[in-house]
Tab-separated table of C-alpha atoms and ligand atoms in Angstrom:
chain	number	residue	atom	x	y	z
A	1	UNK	CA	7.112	-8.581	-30.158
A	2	UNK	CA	7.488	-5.216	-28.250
A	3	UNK	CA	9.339	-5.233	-25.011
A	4	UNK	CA	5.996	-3.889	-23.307
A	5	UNK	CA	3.840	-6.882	-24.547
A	6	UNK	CA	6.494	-9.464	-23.265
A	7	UNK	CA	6.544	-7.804	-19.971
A	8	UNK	CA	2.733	-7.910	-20.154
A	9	UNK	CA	2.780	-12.050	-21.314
A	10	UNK	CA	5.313	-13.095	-18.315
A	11	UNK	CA	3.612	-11.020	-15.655
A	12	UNK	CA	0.028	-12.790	-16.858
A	13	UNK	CA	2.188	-16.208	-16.850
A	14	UNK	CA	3.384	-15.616	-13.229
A	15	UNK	CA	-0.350	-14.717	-12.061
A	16	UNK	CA	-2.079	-17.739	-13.931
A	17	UNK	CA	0.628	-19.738	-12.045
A	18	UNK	CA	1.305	-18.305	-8.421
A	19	UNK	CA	-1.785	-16.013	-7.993
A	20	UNK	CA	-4.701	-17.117	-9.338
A	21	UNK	CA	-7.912	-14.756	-9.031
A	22	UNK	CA	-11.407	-16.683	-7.194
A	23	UNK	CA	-14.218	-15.356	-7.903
A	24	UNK	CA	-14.373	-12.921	-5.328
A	25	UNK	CA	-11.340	-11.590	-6.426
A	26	UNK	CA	-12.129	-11.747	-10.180
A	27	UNK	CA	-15.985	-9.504	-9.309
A	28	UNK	CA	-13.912	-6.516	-7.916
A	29	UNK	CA	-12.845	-5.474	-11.243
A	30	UNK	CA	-16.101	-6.360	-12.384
A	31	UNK	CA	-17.906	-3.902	-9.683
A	32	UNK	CA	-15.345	-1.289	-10.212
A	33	UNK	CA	-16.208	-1.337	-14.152
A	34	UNK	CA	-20.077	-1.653	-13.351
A	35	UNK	CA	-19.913	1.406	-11.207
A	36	UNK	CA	-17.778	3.325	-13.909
A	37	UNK	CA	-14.859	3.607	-11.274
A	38	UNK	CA	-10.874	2.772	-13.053
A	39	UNK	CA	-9.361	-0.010	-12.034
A	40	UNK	CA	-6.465	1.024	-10.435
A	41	UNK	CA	-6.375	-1.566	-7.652
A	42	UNK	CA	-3.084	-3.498	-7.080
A	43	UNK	CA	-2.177	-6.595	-9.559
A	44	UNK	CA	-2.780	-9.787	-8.668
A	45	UNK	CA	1.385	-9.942	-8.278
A	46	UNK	CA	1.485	-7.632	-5.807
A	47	UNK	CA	-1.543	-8.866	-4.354
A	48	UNK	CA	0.090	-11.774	-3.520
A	49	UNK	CA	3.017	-10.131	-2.464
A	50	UNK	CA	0.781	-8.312	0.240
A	51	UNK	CA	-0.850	-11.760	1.028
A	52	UNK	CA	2.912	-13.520	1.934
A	53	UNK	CA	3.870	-10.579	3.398
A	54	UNK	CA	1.306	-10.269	6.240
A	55	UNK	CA	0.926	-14.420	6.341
A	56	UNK	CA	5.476	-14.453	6.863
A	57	UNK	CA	4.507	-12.110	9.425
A	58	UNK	CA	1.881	-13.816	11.141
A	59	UNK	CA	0.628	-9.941	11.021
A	60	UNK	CA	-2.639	-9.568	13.472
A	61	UNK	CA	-3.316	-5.794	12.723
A	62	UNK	CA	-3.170	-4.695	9.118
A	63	UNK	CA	-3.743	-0.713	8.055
A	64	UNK	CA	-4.232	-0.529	4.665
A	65	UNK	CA	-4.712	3.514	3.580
A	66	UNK	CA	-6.646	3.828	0.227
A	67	UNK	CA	-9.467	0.880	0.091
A	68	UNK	CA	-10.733	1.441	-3.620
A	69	UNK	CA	-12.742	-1.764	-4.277
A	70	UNK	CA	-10.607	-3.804	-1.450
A	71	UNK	CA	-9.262	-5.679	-4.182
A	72	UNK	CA	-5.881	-5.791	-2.005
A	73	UNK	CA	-7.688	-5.551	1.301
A	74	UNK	CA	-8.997	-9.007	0.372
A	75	UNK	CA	-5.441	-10.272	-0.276
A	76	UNK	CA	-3.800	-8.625	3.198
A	77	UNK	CA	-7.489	-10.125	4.692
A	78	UNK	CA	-6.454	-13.559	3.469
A	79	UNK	CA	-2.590	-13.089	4.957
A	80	UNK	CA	-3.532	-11.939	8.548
A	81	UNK	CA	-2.741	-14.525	11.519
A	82	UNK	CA	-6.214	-16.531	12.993
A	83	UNK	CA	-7.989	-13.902	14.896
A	84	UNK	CA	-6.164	-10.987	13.027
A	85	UNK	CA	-7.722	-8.002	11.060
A	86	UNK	CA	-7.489	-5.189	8.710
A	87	UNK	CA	-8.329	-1.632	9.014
A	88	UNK	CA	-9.024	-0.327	5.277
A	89	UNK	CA	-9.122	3.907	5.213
A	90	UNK	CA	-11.050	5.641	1.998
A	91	UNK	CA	-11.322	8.782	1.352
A	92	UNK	CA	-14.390	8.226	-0.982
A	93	UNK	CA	-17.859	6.693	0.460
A	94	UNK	CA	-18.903	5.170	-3.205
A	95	UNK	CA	-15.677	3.338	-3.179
A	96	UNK	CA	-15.905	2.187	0.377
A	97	UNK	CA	-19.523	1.017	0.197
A	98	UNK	CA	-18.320	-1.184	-2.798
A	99	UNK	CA	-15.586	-2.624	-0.567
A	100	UNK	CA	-17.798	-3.518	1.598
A	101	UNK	CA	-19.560	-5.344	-0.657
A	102	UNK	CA	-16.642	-7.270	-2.119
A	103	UNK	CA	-15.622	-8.169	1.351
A	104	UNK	CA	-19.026	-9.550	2.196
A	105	UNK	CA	-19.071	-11.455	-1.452
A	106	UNK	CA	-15.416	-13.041	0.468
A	107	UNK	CA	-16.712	-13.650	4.002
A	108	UNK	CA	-14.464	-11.443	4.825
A	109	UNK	CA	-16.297	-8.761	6.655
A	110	UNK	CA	-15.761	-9.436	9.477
A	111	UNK	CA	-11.581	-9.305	9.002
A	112	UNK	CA	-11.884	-6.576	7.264
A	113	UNK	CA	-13.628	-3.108	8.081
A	114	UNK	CA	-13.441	-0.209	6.083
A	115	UNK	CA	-13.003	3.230	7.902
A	116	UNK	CA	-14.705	6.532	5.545
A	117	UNK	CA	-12.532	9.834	6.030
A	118	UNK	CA	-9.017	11.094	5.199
A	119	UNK	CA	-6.392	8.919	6.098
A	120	UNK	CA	-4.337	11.800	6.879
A	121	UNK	CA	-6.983	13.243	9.721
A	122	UNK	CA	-7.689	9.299	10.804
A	123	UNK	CA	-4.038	8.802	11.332
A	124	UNK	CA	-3.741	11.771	13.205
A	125	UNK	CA	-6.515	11.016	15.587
A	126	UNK	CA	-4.944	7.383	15.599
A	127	UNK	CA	-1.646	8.331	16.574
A	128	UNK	CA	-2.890	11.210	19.186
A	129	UNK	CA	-4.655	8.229	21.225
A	130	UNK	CA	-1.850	6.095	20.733
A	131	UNK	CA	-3.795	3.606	18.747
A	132	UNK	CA	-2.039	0.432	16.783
A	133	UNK	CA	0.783	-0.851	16.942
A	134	UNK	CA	0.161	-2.272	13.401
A	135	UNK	CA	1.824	-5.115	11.701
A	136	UNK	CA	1.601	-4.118	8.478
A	137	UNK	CA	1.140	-0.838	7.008
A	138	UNK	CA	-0.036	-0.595	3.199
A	139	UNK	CA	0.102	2.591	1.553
A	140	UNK	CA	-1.743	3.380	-1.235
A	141	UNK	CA	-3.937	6.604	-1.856
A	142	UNK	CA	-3.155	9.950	-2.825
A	143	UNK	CA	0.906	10.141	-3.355
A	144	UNK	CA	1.094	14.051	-2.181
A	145	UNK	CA	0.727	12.751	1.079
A	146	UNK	CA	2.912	9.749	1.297
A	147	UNK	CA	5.664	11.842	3.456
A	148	UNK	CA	2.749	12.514	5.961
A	149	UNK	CA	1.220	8.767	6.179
A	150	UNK	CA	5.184	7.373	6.768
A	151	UNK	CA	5.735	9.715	9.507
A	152	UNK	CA	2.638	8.378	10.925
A	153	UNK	CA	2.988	4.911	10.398
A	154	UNK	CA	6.050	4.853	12.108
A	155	UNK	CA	4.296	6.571	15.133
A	156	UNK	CA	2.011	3.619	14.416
A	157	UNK	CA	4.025	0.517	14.280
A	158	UNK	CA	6.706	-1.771	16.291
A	159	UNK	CA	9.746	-3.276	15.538
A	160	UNK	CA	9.442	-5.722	13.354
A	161	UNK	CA	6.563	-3.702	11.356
A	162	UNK	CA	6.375	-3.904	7.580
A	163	UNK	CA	5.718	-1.099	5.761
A	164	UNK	CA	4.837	-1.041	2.178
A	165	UNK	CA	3.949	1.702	-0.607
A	166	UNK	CA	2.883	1.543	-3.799
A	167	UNK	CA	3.622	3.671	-7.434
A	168	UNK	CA	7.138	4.895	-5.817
A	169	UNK	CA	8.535	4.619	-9.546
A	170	UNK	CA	6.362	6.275	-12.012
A	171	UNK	CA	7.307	4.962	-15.032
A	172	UNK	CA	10.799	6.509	-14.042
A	173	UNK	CA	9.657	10.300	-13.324
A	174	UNK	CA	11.609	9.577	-9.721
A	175	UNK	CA	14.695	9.918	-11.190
A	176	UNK	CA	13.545	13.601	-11.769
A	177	UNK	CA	14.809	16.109	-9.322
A	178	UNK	CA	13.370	18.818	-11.047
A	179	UNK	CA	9.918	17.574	-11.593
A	180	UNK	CA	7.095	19.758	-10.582
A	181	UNK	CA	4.443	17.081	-10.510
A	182	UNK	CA	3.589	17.088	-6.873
A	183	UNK	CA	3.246	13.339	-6.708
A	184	UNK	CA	6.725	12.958	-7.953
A	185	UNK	CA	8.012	15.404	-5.538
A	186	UNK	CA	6.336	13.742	-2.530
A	187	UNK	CA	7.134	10.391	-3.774
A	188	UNK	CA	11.211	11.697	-3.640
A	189	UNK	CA	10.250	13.061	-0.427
A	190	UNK	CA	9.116	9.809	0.732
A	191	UNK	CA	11.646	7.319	-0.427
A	192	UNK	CA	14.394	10.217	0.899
A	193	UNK	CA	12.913	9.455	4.023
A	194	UNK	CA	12.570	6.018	3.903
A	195	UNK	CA	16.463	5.580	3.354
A	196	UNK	CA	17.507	8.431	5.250
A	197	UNK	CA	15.538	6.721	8.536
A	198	UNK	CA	18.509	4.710	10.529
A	199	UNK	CA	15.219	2.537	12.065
A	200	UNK	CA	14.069	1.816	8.939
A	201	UNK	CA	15.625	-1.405	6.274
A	202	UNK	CA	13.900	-0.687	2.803
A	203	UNK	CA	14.010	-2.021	-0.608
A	204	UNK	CA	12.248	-0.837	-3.761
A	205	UNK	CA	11.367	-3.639	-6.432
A	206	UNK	CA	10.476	-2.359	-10.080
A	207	UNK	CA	6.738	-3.863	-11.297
A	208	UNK	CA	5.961	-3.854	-14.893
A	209	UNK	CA	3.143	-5.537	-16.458
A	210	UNK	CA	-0.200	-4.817	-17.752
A	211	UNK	CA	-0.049	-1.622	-15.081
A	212	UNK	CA	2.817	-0.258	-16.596
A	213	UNK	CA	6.090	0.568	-15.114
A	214	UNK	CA	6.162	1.792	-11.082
A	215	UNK	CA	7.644	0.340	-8.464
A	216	UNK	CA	6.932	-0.800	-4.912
A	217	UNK	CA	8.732	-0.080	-1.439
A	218	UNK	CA	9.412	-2.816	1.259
A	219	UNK	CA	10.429	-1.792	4.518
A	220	UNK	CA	10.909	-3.010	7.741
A	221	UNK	CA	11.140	-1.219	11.449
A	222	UNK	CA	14.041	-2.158	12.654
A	223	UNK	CA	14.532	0.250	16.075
A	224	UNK	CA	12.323	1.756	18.833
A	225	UNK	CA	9.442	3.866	18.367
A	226	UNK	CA	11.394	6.980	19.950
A	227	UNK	CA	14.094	6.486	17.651
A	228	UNK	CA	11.935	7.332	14.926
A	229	UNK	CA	10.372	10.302	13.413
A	230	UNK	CA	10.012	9.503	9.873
A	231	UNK	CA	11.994	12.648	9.123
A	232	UNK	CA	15.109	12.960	6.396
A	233	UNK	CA	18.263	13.025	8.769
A	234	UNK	CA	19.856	16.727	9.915
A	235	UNK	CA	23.189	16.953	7.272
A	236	UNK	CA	26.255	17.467	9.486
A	237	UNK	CA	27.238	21.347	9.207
A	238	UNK	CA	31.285	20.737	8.908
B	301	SAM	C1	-4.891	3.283	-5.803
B	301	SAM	S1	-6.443	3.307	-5.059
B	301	SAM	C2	-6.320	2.022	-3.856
B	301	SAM	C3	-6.278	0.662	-4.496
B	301	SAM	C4	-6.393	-0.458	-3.495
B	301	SAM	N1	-5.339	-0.402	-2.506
B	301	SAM	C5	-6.287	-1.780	-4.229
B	301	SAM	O1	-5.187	-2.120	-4.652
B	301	SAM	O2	-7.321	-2.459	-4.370
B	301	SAM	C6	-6.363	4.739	-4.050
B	301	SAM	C7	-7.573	4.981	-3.176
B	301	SAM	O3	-7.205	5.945	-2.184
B	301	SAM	C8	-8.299	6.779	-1.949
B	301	SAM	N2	-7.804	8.039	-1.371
B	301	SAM	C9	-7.250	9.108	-2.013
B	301	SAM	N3	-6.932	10.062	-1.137
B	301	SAM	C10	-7.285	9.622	0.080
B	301	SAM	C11	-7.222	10.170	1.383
B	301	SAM	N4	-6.728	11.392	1.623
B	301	SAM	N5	-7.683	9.427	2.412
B	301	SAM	C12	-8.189	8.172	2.198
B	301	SAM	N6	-8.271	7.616	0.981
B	301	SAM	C13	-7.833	8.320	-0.062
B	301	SAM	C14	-8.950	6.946	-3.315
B	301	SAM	O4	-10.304	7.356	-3.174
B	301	SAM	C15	-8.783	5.547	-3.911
B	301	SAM	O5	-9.912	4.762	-3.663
């Protein structure tokens, strides 16, 4: 038995066990396939790991940046405090009109609202009117940008915010300083960032399964907004 396939067999074990799929969950892959769209939407591990993050948080305001078929915005939907809610952001209008269907298939439509634009100009426009602070900040669109959607976050959260990105690992291209895959570079970029920010406490767990190898960052805001600008620290001239 390969290595791959036993990572594939324990990570279906832990779902069928911990993280079981409804139905509403189960018809976003379905839509996704039915519209010719890949699935790339979180696994129902990490799903769940977004669902106990924003429930141990008792998070009220979710922003989620990359929507797809909401397959995770139903999970962080399902996690939020009584009277909480998630703001989804999607680049694409066919993927956020599905969304919005799989939330309404989950009563969850009124939680949940998807927002149509790019995240980066949204953000912007967020964090020029001083809009948030979130609870919980999911990131999970286009990589190139993850540098730009941390330094925003942080202008968009509070102590105490969780911050979480996905495909930080790439089946091990971020060990490669001299990769010229943009991704890779902004993804080095990013988790430079994230452990070079004094107001930030971060951990990166591996995933492997049926998605492959990547990985996925946990952080947590630890200081005051003006302490943080989501920028790699100045090196000390000596
Ligand atoms: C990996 S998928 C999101 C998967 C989703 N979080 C899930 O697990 O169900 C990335 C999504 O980000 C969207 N996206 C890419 N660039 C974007 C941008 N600049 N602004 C907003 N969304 C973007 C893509 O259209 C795609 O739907």
């Amino acid at each position: 038995m390969s290595t791959t396939t036993t990572f594939e067999l324990v990570e279906q074990f832990i779902s069928d066990k911990f993280c079981k799929e409804d139905r509403a969950l189960k018809s976003v892959a379905d839509s996704l396939s039915d519209a010719g769209i890949s699935n790339i939407s979180v696994s129902p591990t990490l799903g769940k790991l977004l669902y106990l993050l924003a429930s141990l948080t008792q998070a009220k305001r979710v922003l989620e940046i990359g929507t797809l078929g909401g397959y995770s915005t139903i999970w962080l939907a399902r996690g939020v405090a009584n009277g909480g809610s998630v703001l989804s952001l999607e680049f694409s209008p066919q993927h956020a009109e599905l969304a919005q269907a799989n939330l309404r298939r989950a009563r969850l439509d009124k939680i949940a609202k998807v927002q149509v634009g790019d995240a980066r100009e949204i953000l912007e426009g967020m964090a020029r009117k001083g809009a948030g602070p979130f609870d919980l900040v999911f990131i999970d669109a286009d990589k190139e940008s993850y540098p730009r959607y941390l330094q925003l976050s942080l202008k968009l959260t509070h102590s105490g915010s969780i911050i979480v990105a996905d495909n930080v690992v790439r089946k091990g291209a971020v060990l490669s300083k001299e990769s010229d895959d943009p991704r890779v570079v902004a993804v080095r970029k990013f988790l430079d960032t994230l452990s070079g920010t004094k107001s930030l406490q971060t951990t990166v767990l591996q995933t492997v399964g049926a998605k492959g190898h990547d990985g996925v960052s946990i952080s947590v805001v630890t200081g005051p907004a003006s302490r943080r600008n989501g920028k790699p620290p100045r090196r000390r001239s000596r």
